[in-house]
């Protein structure tokens, strides 16, 4: 998703901004651009494609110390040089992450004033609105200081916008400033002695200074090389203290691996271990008296995070006796959910910045539900705004396709289920400790599964997948959740059409797709449901399907064509049974010559609706 950077200081701003954009590449993008102040003049360089295209187009003679930059993930208008950011209106350049929902109305009004638009984007209305507001407030110019007048104009323009925005604004009439505004999309400012830096991501921002300011919604900030001033939406200056952010990320890049995805798969054991070890501290901060009154739990998320919630439903229900529903965040936010103060809404998100999940949090809070964020990014909007949080300790995940974050989300959610069942006196602490030690065991078991996978998943196995046009994933109960996540993993990086179905539902329509040679991947790790899933396997085999079974059970030989054994860890098996398909997906993408870290059309963190 779009990424923003900005810099003011004594170094060559172009270098710093390009470096920042490269660090934001993981978010997913299709074009990039930079706006700089060079000898008092605004210069814009923007190109479709990789950041390096923009980098190579910046004249070597541009040595100024002020710049903003952007990676664009197209929403309004195709990826093109013109639609890339920054967008400008004379002396003003803007980069934007978010969506301006009322841009069509605003564009029409501006066009009626005679403004000619250069792009198809929603963003371009913003510089024109600011320019127009500056012109209108010129009559006041004698009463106000010029700069205050400019900030006032920015606020006037912002008040017309509906939607979400993180903005960095450059104005060559105020060449030693950058103005930023935030609503909905993330923005973090960092400050060192002689420079300020702003970025969409705390890790990237903190690489330029450990003192960071995480912007809240409806905040405006004026940046100068030696000063950071915050304002509310009425233009009143406000105090804001920085927080010290020490990254726990090592700067080891790929750590000897060809891709982040493989590196992150290998980090699963550590992610599980760190999460399992630390979640208990998070539980200590949960309000027990509210947990005791719960009548309903809803787990909300998108993509992989949604699947983690699906996987946790059974364990939560069986151990707490509280009904659990799973909701996709983009559906939940408009569903007028029937929830109240006796409902726990768990919001699962790796980034903590997914726009739909944040909107789901807002709805849940408005309806007075208790909200619990399960996030990997402890400084994210979700982590800050939910009533309570559990932090997964997967470490930074860069590959777009989520791997280690999923395994740690399962650890966090399963551990929470045990904690809650003790609070509710459904199981005693001794039993909970025994079960928790099983979760801890998944650290070493995951290590074995990865080692075995990297050894065993060879060309023969990848050949089964790589030439398929479509693959069906089946499972029941928790195995269905694993099948859904496995299906997402394979489709998002290998571009093979994948469907996931609860095995028992297959015969109500989807089995019509099965024909000679169709590949079906089946998960069978739940001994109670194994025989039921086997029925579905016989049904698809009878119609010519090839079955690839992933299981910790003994299966009759005529039920499958290929069998992949995973260890059994009882109800916690999903923590590790997903791993073979994470590895298979990775190597299938490689075999098809696709970049598994940057799949087409996808973004790591979806900060727009
Ligand atoms: C994007 C990513 C997925 C991720 C989903 C939810 O679609 O490509 O990998 O699962 O967003 O992200 P979150 O950060 O909320 O877990």
JSON list of N, CA and C and ligand atoms in Angstrom, two decimals, residues 302-305 348-352 354 357 400 402 409 492 603-604 606, ligand 1:
[
{"chain": "A", "resi": 302, "resn": "UNK", "atom": "N", "xyz": [-8.57, -9.63, 8.52]},
{"chain": "A", "resi": 302, "resn": "UNK", "atom": "CA", "xyz": [-8.57, -9.71, 7.06]},
{"chain": "A", "resi": 302, "resn": "UNK", "atom": "C", "xyz": [-7.49, -10.71, 6.65]},
{"chain": "A", "resi": 303, "resn": "UNK", "atom": "N", "xyz": [-7.72, -11.39, 5.55]},
{"chain": "A", "resi": 303, "resn": "UNK", "atom": "CA", "xyz": [-6.71, -12.28, 4.97]},
{"chain": "A", "resi": 303, "resn": "UNK", "atom": "C", "xyz": [-6.24, -13.32, 5.98]},
{"chain": "A", "resi": 304, "resn": "UNK", "atom": "N", "xyz": [-4.93, -13.40, 6.13]},
{"chain": "A", "resi": 304, "resn": "UNK", "atom": "CA", "xyz": [-4.34, -14.39, 7.02]},
{"chain": "A", "resi": 304, "resn": "UNK", "atom": "C", "xyz": [-4.82, -14.21, 8.46]},
{"chain": "A", "resi": 305, "resn": "UNK", "atom": "N", "xyz": [-4.96, -12.96, 8.87]},
{"chain": "A", "resi": 305, "resn": "UNK", "atom": "CA", "xyz": [-5.40, -12.69, 10.25]},
{"chain": "A", "resi": 305, "resn": "UNK", "atom": "C", "xyz": [-6.82, -13.23, 10.47]},
{"chain": "A", "resi": 348, "resn": "UNK", "atom": "N", "xyz": [-7.62, -9.10, 15.02]},
{"chain": "A", "resi": 348, "resn": "UNK", "atom": "CA", "xyz": [-6.33, -9.72, 14.75]},
{"chain": "A", "resi": 348, "resn": "UNK", "atom": "C", "xyz": [-5.70, -9.03, 13.55]},
{"chain": "A", "resi": 349, "resn": "UNK", "atom": "N", "xyz": [-4.44, -8.64, 13.69]},
{"chain": "A", "resi": 349, "resn": "UNK", "atom": "CA", "xyz": [-3.78, -7.96, 12.58]},
{"chain": "A", "resi": 349, "resn": "UNK", "atom": "C", "xyz": [-2.27, -7.97, 12.79]},
{"chain": "A", "resi": 350, "resn": "UNK", "atom": "N", "xyz": [-1.56, -8.36, 11.76]},
{"chain": "A", "resi": 350, "resn": "UNK", "atom": "CA", "xyz": [-0.10, -8.32, 11.84]},
{"chain": "A", "resi": 350, "resn": "UNK", "atom": "C", "xyz": [0.35, -6.87, 11.95]},
{"chain": "A", "resi": 351, "resn": "UNK", "atom": "N", "xyz": [-0.10, -6.05, 11.00]},
{"chain": "A", "resi": 351, "resn": "UNK", "atom": "CA", "xyz": [0.40, -4.67, 10.92]},
{"chain": "A", "resi": 351, "resn": "UNK", "atom": "C", "xyz": [-0.25, -3.76, 11.95]},
{"chain": "A", "resi": 352, "resn": "UNK", "atom": "N", "xyz": [-1.49, -4.07, 12.31]},
{"chain": "A", "resi": 352, "resn": "UNK", "atom": "CA", "xyz": [-2.24, -3.17, 13.18]},
{"chain": "A", "resi": 352, "resn": "UNK", "atom": "C", "xyz": [-2.67, -1.90, 12.46]},
{"chain": "A", "resi": 354, "resn": "UNK", "atom": "N", "xyz": [-4.40, -2.13, 9.21]},
{"chain": "A", "resi": 354, "resn": "UNK", "atom": "CA", "xyz": [-5.36, -2.45, 8.15]},
{"chain": "A", "resi": 354, "resn": "UNK", "atom": "C", "xyz": [-6.62, -1.60, 8.34]},
{"chain": "A", "resi": 357, "resn": "UNK", "atom": "N", "xyz": [-9.87, -3.23, 9.52]},
{"chain": "A", "resi": 357, "resn": "UNK", "atom": "CA", "xyz": [-9.82, -3.75, 10.90]},
{"chain": "A", "resi": 357, "resn": "UNK", "atom": "C", "xyz": [-9.88, -2.59, 11.89]},
{"chain": "A", "resi": 400, "resn": "UNK", "atom": "N", "xyz": [5.16, -10.04, 1.52]},
{"chain": "A", "resi": 400, "resn": "UNK", "atom": "CA", "xyz": [3.73, -9.74, 1.51]},
{"chain": "A", "resi": 400, "resn": "UNK", "atom": "C", "xyz": [2.92, -10.93, 2.03]},
{"chain": "A", "resi": 402, "resn": "UNK", "atom": "N", "xyz": [1.97, -13.55, 4.38]},
{"chain": "A", "resi": 402, "resn": "UNK", "atom": "CA", "xyz": [2.26, -13.70, 5.81]},
{"chain": "A", "resi": 402, "resn": "UNK", "atom": "C", "xyz": [2.57, -15.16, 6.16]},
{"chain": "A", "resi": 409, "resn": "UNK", "atom": "N", "xyz": [0.12, -15.70, 15.61]},
{"chain": "A", "resi": 409, "resn": "UNK", "atom": "CA", "xyz": [-1.28, -15.34, 15.94]},
{"chain": "A", "resi": 409, "resn": "UNK", "atom": "C", "xyz": [-2.00, -16.55, 16.54]},
{"chain": "A", "resi": 492, "resn": "UNK", "atom": "N", "xyz": [-1.77, -16.47, -3.60]},
{"chain": "A", "resi": 492, "resn": "UNK", "atom": "CA", "xyz": [-1.26, -15.09, -3.62]},
{"chain": "A", "resi": 492, "resn": "UNK", "atom": "C", "xyz": [0.14, -14.96, -4.19]},
{"chain": "A", "resi": 603, "resn": "UNK", "atom": "N", "xyz": [-0.55, -5.72, -1.46]},
{"chain": "A", "resi": 603, "resn": "UNK", "atom": "CA", "xyz": [0.18, -4.84, -0.55]},
{"chain": "A", "resi": 603, "resn": "UNK", "atom": "C", "xyz": [0.31, -5.53, 0.79]},
{"chain": "A", "resi": 604, "resn": "UNK", "atom": "N", "xyz": [1.38, -5.25, 1.48]},
{"chain": "A", "resi": 604, "resn": "UNK", "atom": "CA", "xyz": [1.59, -5.87, 2.79]},
{"chain": "A", "resi": 604, "resn": "UNK", "atom": "C", "xyz": [0.59, -5.36, 3.80]},
{"chain": "A", "resi": 606, "resn": "UNK", "atom": "N", "xyz": [-2.79, -3.01, 4.15]},
{"chain": "A", "resi": 606, "resn": "UNK", "atom": "CA", "xyz": [-3.83, -2.39, 3.33]},
{"chain": "A", "resi": 606, "resn": "UNK", "atom": "C", "xyz": [-4.46, -1.24, 4.11]},
{"chain": "B", "resi": 1, "resn": "LIG", "atom": "C1", "xyz": [-2.92, -7.89, 3.28]},
{"chain": "B", "resi": 1, "resn": "LIG", "atom": "C2", "xyz": [-1.72, -8.81, 3.30]},
{"chain": "B", "resi": 1, "resn": "LIG", "atom": "C3", "xyz": [-2.09, -10.12, 3.97]},
{"chain": "B", "resi": 1, "resn": "LIG", "atom": "C4", "xyz": [-2.66, -9.86, 5.36]},
{"chain": "B", "resi": 1, "resn": "LIG", "atom": "C5", "xyz": [-3.84, -8.89, 5.31]},
{"chain": "B", "resi": 1, "resn": "LIG", "atom": "C6", "xyz": [-4.24, -8.43, 6.70]},
{"chain": "B", "resi": 1, "resn": "LIG", "atom": "O1", "xyz": [-3.87, -8.38, 2.41]},
{"chain": "B", "resi": 1, "resn": "LIG", "atom": "O2", "xyz": [-1.26, -9.04, 1.99]},
{"chain": "B", "resi": 1, "resn": "LIG", "atom": "O3", "xyz": [-0.93, -10.92, 4.08]},
{"chain": "B", "resi": 1, "resn": "LIG", "atom": "O4", "xyz": [-3.06, -11.06, 5.91]},
{"chain": "B", "resi": 1, "resn": "LIG", "atom": "O5", "xyz": [-3.49, -7.72, 4.58]},
{"chain": "B", "resi": 1, "resn": "LIG", "atom": "O6", "xyz": [-3.17, -7.69, 7.23]},
{"chain": "B", "resi": 1, "resn": "LIG", "atom": "P1", "xyz": [-2.96, -7.42, 8.77]},
{"chain": "B", "resi": 1, "resn": "LIG", "atom": "O7", "xyz": [-1.76, -6.55, 8.83]},
{"chain": "B", "resi": 1, "resn": "LIG", "atom": "O8", "xyz": [-4.20, -6.74, 9.26]},
{"chain": "B", "resi": 1, "resn": "LIG", "atom": "O9", "xyz": [-2.77, -8.74, 9.42]}
]
